[in-house]
Amino acid sequence: MNIRSTAASLTELPAYLYDLAALRAHVRRVRAALPERVELYYAAKANPDGPLLTALHGLVDGYEVSSGGELAHVHAVVPDAPLAFGGPGKSAEEIAAALRLPAVRRWHVESERELHALAAAADRPVDVLLRVNLPVGDGALDGVALAMGGRPTPFGLDPERVERCLALLASPGFGHLRLRGIHAHLASGLAAAEQLRLAARIVDWSAELAARHGLAFDEVNVGGGMAVDYADPEARFDWPAFGRGLAELLDRRPGLTIRLEPGRALTAYCGWYATEVLDVKHSHGEDFAVVRGGTHHLRTPATRGHTQPFTVLPVPHWPHPWPRPAVTAAPVTVCGQLCTPKDVLASGVVVPELRAGDRLLFAMAGAYAWNISHHEFLMHPRPAFHYLYHLDGTAS
Ligand SMILES: *Cc1c(COP(=O)(O)O)cnc(C)c1O
């Protein structure tokens, strides 16, 4: 059964469908495009769903977690997987919990306060990357939807703060902390060429810093943020071009390991949200379809302000004696059941025909979808979750 026929046959809607075989095939292609000395971690915050984490196991080198909750959850699902622990505002409890887990291989330290707290709590060697908020003066991040760096943000350390951390790390009391290199996650939504320019900038900056201080860094984590184009569901980040560029970068830096930690670009494509049209209405010259569920299940289009791509699965049978509301060959806005005008999944999409009772299958719902949604708002039931293992059957 494929996604479409599964969505058509479900008795309970809405439902999330995850194609784990497709996920594995996609991540295998990503991996194959990357040179040796590039480690691929998965940023769990994009979607920490257990079966997805399990499906990724063995294909990614590890998982990036950004909270004590993610740490405990990911470690429980994939106990032998290496973890990198990031996130601003790590609490004393989170630091203590992470120190108890040998699976935590890297710490992404975000502030001097955190460095002090970690040094004070550490009773064994801990491998650290300093997360830097690099100024990106050449306009490289202009127009990028989500910039975490290159401007004032709560994320990471300004370059002069990195210098102060280096001084701290050389001082008494910091002996357990081993500085392995630099981490930078500066933006989300970058195409391969931009992403590559940014990676080169981070690697060069890191090498310069190390040279200036007589240090040897053996790794740089250049973050995630590889673009996902919701307007073009078939498009993919150009992993082969990115991989070739990284190979050139690494040729100039013998002994360096580059780590990536994408989230969205790995899992966005394997998730689908299936639902049914409850009503079709004409209002002041525009057509609206109201579906079961909404942005409390799939918040992605509301947070990003985009139209979530969907296909119509026509349902010929209409069981009721009253007229079937429909719209034909016109732009329709697809809304959910919430009592707010923000509950919009798709805006002004021209459909040949859409009727109450038809099903909609929303694509690209595998990342920042269910797990970022405000599930409790209006107290509608939760969706069902289904996992497909077809194609290579190796997802379990
Ligand atoms: C969110 C995040 C990622 C993943 O970003 P994507 O845009 O999903 O690839 C990676 N690293 C850090 C530090 C993050 O906060």
XYZ file of C-alpha atoms and ligand atoms in Angstrom:
411
model
C 0.000 0.000 0.000
C 1.269 3.444 -0.777
C 0.475 6.648 1.085
C -2.387 7.572 -1.207
C -4.230 4.283 -1.002
C -3.611 4.091 2.742
C -5.040 7.588 3.210
C -8.056 6.664 1.090
C -8.755 3.535 3.118
C -8.396 4.916 6.649
C -11.524 4.864 8.771
C -10.276 7.397 11.329
C -9.289 10.876 10.268
C -7.307 13.022 10.627
C -4.206 10.886 10.612
C -0.489 11.295 10.253
C 1.164 8.838 7.896
C 4.894 8.297 7.986
C 6.665 6.529 5.155
C 9.707 5.158 6.964
C 11.066 3.329 3.945
C 10.988 6.566 1.955
C 12.725 8.294 4.865
C 15.480 5.714 4.881
C 15.896 5.865 1.106
C 16.116 9.675 1.253
C 18.679 9.735 4.068
C 20.744 7.063 2.306
C 20.937 9.374 -0.709
C 21.917 12.292 1.518
C 24.611 10.192 3.182
C 25.920 8.949 -0.174
C 26.332 12.554 -1.370
C 28.537 13.492 1.591
C 32.280 12.887 1.684
C 34.095 10.965 4.388
C 35.008 13.186 7.310
C 31.487 14.620 7.234
C 29.311 13.343 10.053
C 25.556 13.548 9.682
C 23.553 14.121 12.847
C 19.772 14.504 12.929
C 18.345 17.478 14.847
C 15.654 15.728 16.889
C 13.621 18.879 17.400
C 12.419 18.676 13.779
C 10.497 15.528 14.702
C 11.343 13.341 17.695
C 8.738 10.670 16.848
C 10.096 7.325 18.083
C 9.679 5.222 14.932
C 11.330 8.000 12.875
C 14.312 8.114 15.211
C 14.555 4.333 14.962
C 14.281 4.428 11.172
C 17.193 6.887 11.057
C 19.356 4.729 13.293
C 22.401 3.433 11.455
C 21.966 5.969 8.656
C 22.892 9.019 10.710
C 26.023 9.234 12.849
C 24.090 10.580 15.811
C 21.352 12.865 17.030
C 21.429 16.484 18.129
C 19.211 17.104 21.168
C 18.376 20.527 22.553
C 16.741 19.857 25.915
C 16.748 17.450 28.823
C 13.455 16.095 27.500
C 14.865 15.347 24.052
C 17.975 13.915 25.654
C 16.030 11.401 27.759
C 13.618 10.552 24.944
C 16.159 10.080 22.160
C 18.461 8.097 24.422
C 15.580 5.802 25.409
C 14.668 5.189 21.748
C 18.205 4.730 20.374
C 20.350 3.936 23.448
C 23.590 3.259 21.582
C 23.454 6.376 19.400
C 25.904 9.253 19.961
C 24.239 12.479 21.035
C 25.237 16.117 20.772
C 23.665 18.300 23.435
C 22.809 21.840 22.359
C 20.297 24.503 23.181
C 20.387 27.868 24.931
C 19.540 28.033 28.614
C 20.651 24.617 29.778
C 19.554 24.248 33.401
C 21.623 22.732 36.213
C 19.319 19.683 36.159
C 19.763 19.252 32.406
C 23.530 19.576 32.704
C 23.594 16.981 35.491
C 21.375 14.592 33.510
C 23.537 14.918 30.395
C 26.729 14.344 32.384
C 25.295 11.026 33.602
C 24.900 9.812 30.003
C 28.052 8.585 28.248
C 26.043 8.711 24.997
C 26.407 12.495 25.086
C 29.561 12.859 22.993
C 29.510 16.589 22.370
C 28.362 19.660 24.245
C 27.456 22.763 22.339
C 28.218 25.453 24.889
C 26.182 28.604 24.382
C 27.467 31.008 27.036
C 30.177 31.676 29.610
C 27.647 30.931 32.362
C 27.061 27.506 30.826
C 30.798 26.870 30.553
C 31.218 27.670 34.259
C 28.251 25.468 35.222
C 29.482 22.575 33.085
C 33.041 22.801 34.439
C 31.744 22.874 38.002
C 29.511 19.841 37.472
C 31.838 17.717 35.307
C 33.604 14.861 37.083
C 35.023 13.301 33.909
C 36.344 14.518 30.542
C 33.690 16.282 28.441
C 34.094 17.157 24.758
C 32.970 20.664 24.024
C 32.228 22.819 21.000
C 31.687 26.529 21.490
C 28.618 27.745 19.650
C 29.453 31.008 17.930
C 27.082 33.631 16.586
C 29.217 34.754 13.672
C 28.521 38.080 12.067
C 27.646 37.421 8.452
C 28.406 40.812 6.998
C 28.071 40.016 3.315
C 24.279 39.840 3.313
C 24.434 36.057 3.033
C 21.452 35.683 5.324
C 19.304 38.469 3.879
C 15.810 37.247 3.195
C 16.298 34.005 5.098
C 13.152 33.092 7.001
C 14.749 31.980 10.257
C 18.087 33.534 11.141
C 19.551 32.320 14.439
C 22.815 34.157 13.941
C 24.567 36.963 12.155
C 22.410 39.396 14.167
C 21.501 39.905 17.830
C 19.993 36.642 19.157
C 20.014 34.607 22.384
C 21.901 31.821 20.564
C 25.576 31.126 20.947
C 28.485 33.389 21.758
C 29.630 36.547 20.056
C 33.196 36.149 18.755
C 34.703 38.213 21.595
C 32.839 36.025 24.102
C 34.388 32.976 22.439
C 37.792 34.515 23.177
C 36.796 34.863 26.836
C 35.704 31.219 26.896
C 39.130 30.210 25.552
C 40.735 32.068 28.453
C 38.392 30.330 30.898
C 39.118 26.911 29.398
C 42.833 27.474 29.981
C 42.284 28.371 33.636
C 42.178 26.113 36.736
C 38.915 24.289 37.325
C 38.190 23.715 33.620
C 40.509 20.709 33.241
C 37.702 18.255 32.422
C 36.519 20.274 29.425
C 38.212 19.400 26.141
C 37.625 21.964 23.436
C 37.239 20.103 20.126
C 36.148 22.989 17.926
C 33.377 25.341 16.956
C 29.645 24.982 16.388
C 27.504 27.402 14.413
C 23.888 27.068 13.323
C 23.130 30.428 11.803
C 20.000 30.069 9.697
C 17.342 27.798 8.276
C 16.211 27.654 4.691
C 19.498 27.961 2.825
C 20.099 26.527 -0.644
C 23.269 24.495 -1.222
C 25.413 27.367 -2.561
C 24.552 29.661 0.377
C 24.921 26.829 2.845
C 28.348 26.062 1.431
C 29.497 29.685 1.648
C 28.371 29.750 5.254
C 30.134 26.450 6.036
C 33.363 27.761 4.485
C 33.083 30.919 6.529
C 32.588 28.990 9.777
C 35.468 26.607 8.994
C 37.824 29.483 8.060
C 36.859 31.515 11.111
C 37.388 28.505 13.341
C 40.829 27.751 11.820
C 41.885 31.378 12.243
C 40.774 31.367 15.873
C 42.637 28.130 16.581
C 45.803 29.402 14.889
C 45.694 32.692 16.782
C 45.492 30.813 20.091
C 47.846 27.985 19.208
C 45.025 25.459 19.523
C 44.266 22.401 17.423
C 40.587 22.032 16.535
C 39.688 18.738 14.912
C 36.042 19.451 14.171
C 33.528 22.057 13.165
C 29.767 21.641 13.360
C 28.186 23.842 10.701
C 24.612 23.229 11.861
C 21.465 22.453 9.898
C 19.079 24.685 8.007
C 19.201 23.029 4.579
C 16.307 24.427 2.545
C 12.966 22.707 2.098
C 10.745 24.260 -0.582
C 7.088 23.837 0.364
C 6.029 25.438 -2.920
C 7.719 22.622 -4.840
C 7.244 19.250 -3.119
C 9.477 17.464 -5.655
C 12.455 19.796 -5.131
C 15.293 18.692 -2.887
C 18.260 20.485 -1.370
C 21.202 19.891 -3.702
C 23.068 17.401 -1.501
C 25.449 16.280 -4.281
C 26.615 19.877 -4.904
C 26.873 20.516 -1.177
C 28.846 17.300 -0.717
C 31.283 18.239 -3.509
C 31.799 21.647 -1.932
C 32.419 20.136 1.486
C 34.934 17.722 -0.045
C 36.874 20.706 -1.461
C 36.714 22.435 1.900
C 38.051 19.336 3.630
C 40.859 18.931 1.080
C 42.252 22.202 2.370
C 41.880 21.091 6.020
C 43.528 17.732 6.614
C 42.424 16.104 9.831
C 39.262 18.181 10.173
C 35.842 16.578 10.642
C 32.793 18.567 9.604
C 29.525 17.718 11.302
C 26.076 18.598 9.957
C 22.868 18.532 11.958
C 19.912 19.022 9.625
C 16.383 18.409 10.830
C 13.772 19.588 8.348
C 15.610 18.522 5.192
C 15.790 14.930 6.460
C 12.270 14.262 7.743
C 9.938 16.833 6.081
C 9.194 14.611 3.075
C 8.310 11.366 4.876
C 5.261 12.722 6.726
C 1.700 13.202 5.483
C -1.425 14.557 7.129
C -4.645 13.016 5.839
C -8.065 14.421 6.581
C -11.523 14.961 5.126
C -13.512 17.982 4.048
C -16.370 18.638 6.479
C -17.870 21.621 4.707
C -17.427 23.877 1.709
C -18.619 27.460 1.968
C -18.832 30.518 -0.215
C -18.136 33.715 1.724
C -18.100 37.232 0.273
C -16.812 36.039 -3.069
C -14.334 33.425 -1.856
C -14.485 29.667 -1.358
C -13.480 27.914 1.851
C -13.126 24.237 2.623
C -13.263 23.353 6.312
C -11.466 20.114 7.131
C -11.513 17.865 10.163
C -8.482 18.856 12.251
C -6.376 21.878 11.352
C -3.329 23.821 12.429
C -3.550 22.463 16.001
C -2.313 19.238 14.349
C -0.282 20.733 11.517
C 0.962 24.141 12.518
C 3.669 24.368 9.853
C 1.738 26.502 7.330
C 0.570 28.893 10.059
C 4.044 29.418 11.515
C 5.704 29.840 8.141
C 2.844 31.574 6.357
C 2.890 29.163 3.453
C 0.392 26.922 1.701
C 0.855 23.299 2.678
C 0.880 21.269 -0.547
C -1.987 18.772 -0.820
C -3.731 16.424 -3.183
C -7.459 15.770 -3.321
C -8.591 12.175 -2.872
C -12.105 12.245 -4.312
C -14.771 10.291 -2.437
C -17.634 9.674 -4.902
C -20.198 8.545 -2.352
C -22.267 11.156 -0.499
C -24.456 9.393 2.064
C -26.756 12.273 3.039
C -30.171 13.335 1.665
C -29.160 17.051 1.644
C -27.102 18.782 -1.053
C -23.357 18.142 -1.125
C -21.450 21.446 -0.807
C -18.770 21.772 -3.472
C -16.518 24.157 -5.299
C -15.539 23.645 -8.940
C -12.510 25.067 -10.780
C -11.970 27.944 -8.369
C -9.412 29.032 -5.791
C -10.229 27.581 -2.407
C -8.792 28.302 1.030
C -8.484 25.222 3.210
C -9.142 25.857 6.899
C -9.341 23.721 9.996
C -11.915 23.509 12.767
C -10.421 26.159 15.041
C -12.313 29.367 15.820
C -9.545 31.630 14.593
C -8.835 33.102 11.161
C -5.253 31.861 11.542
C -6.325 28.254 11.161
C -5.407 28.122 7.468
C -3.638 25.143 5.906
C -3.677 26.336 2.290
C -4.699 29.624 0.672
C -6.340 30.220 -2.683
C -5.411 26.917 -4.297
C -7.221 26.262 -7.555
C -8.802 22.809 -7.506
C -10.773 21.141 -10.311
C -13.373 20.090 -7.764
C -13.608 19.823 -4.015
C -16.658 18.543 -2.164
C -17.628 17.889 1.409
C -16.650 14.279 2.094
C -13.573 14.351 -0.186
C -10.257 13.616 1.452
C -7.167 15.782 1.438
C -3.650 14.478 1.730
C -1.167 17.115 2.854
C 2.446 16.444 1.918
C 5.692 17.546 3.581
C 4.297 17.103 7.085
C 7.218 15.150 8.538
C 9.114 18.014 10.216
C 8.026 20.830 12.540
C 4.450 19.625 12.047
C 2.693 17.630 14.778
C 5.399 18.267 17.389
C 5.239 22.064 17.128
C 1.437 22.247 17.089
C -0.808 23.544 19.876
C -2.711 20.304 20.387
C -4.887 21.391 23.289
C -6.373 24.463 21.675
C -10.158 23.915 21.326
C -9.930 20.343 22.635
C -10.471 18.504 19.382
C -9.413 14.841 19.288
C -5.852 13.968 18.367
C -5.011 12.422 15.011
C -4.104 8.769 14.552
C -0.536 7.826 13.578
C 0.380 5.208 10.987
C 3.795 4.003 9.879
C 4.433 2.525 6.467
C 7.320 0.122 6.002
C 6.948 -0.688 2.317
C 9.728 -0.649 -0.333
C 12.798 -1.974 1.473
C 11.083 -3.236 4.627
C 14.089 -2.387 6.750
C 12.605 0.364 8.831
C 11.834 -1.700 11.896
C 16.833 23.708 14.747
C 18.268 23.428 14.749
C 18.828 22.583 13.790
C 18.031 21.992 12.656
O 17.549 22.990 11.802
P 16.769 22.582 10.456
O 16.390 23.878 9.857
O 15.616 21.756 10.862
O 17.739 21.809 9.611
C 20.178 22.292 13.875
N 20.936 22.831 14.873
C 20.429 23.652 15.813
C 21.321 24.187 16.855
C 19.091 23.989 15.777
O 18.597 24.815 16.694
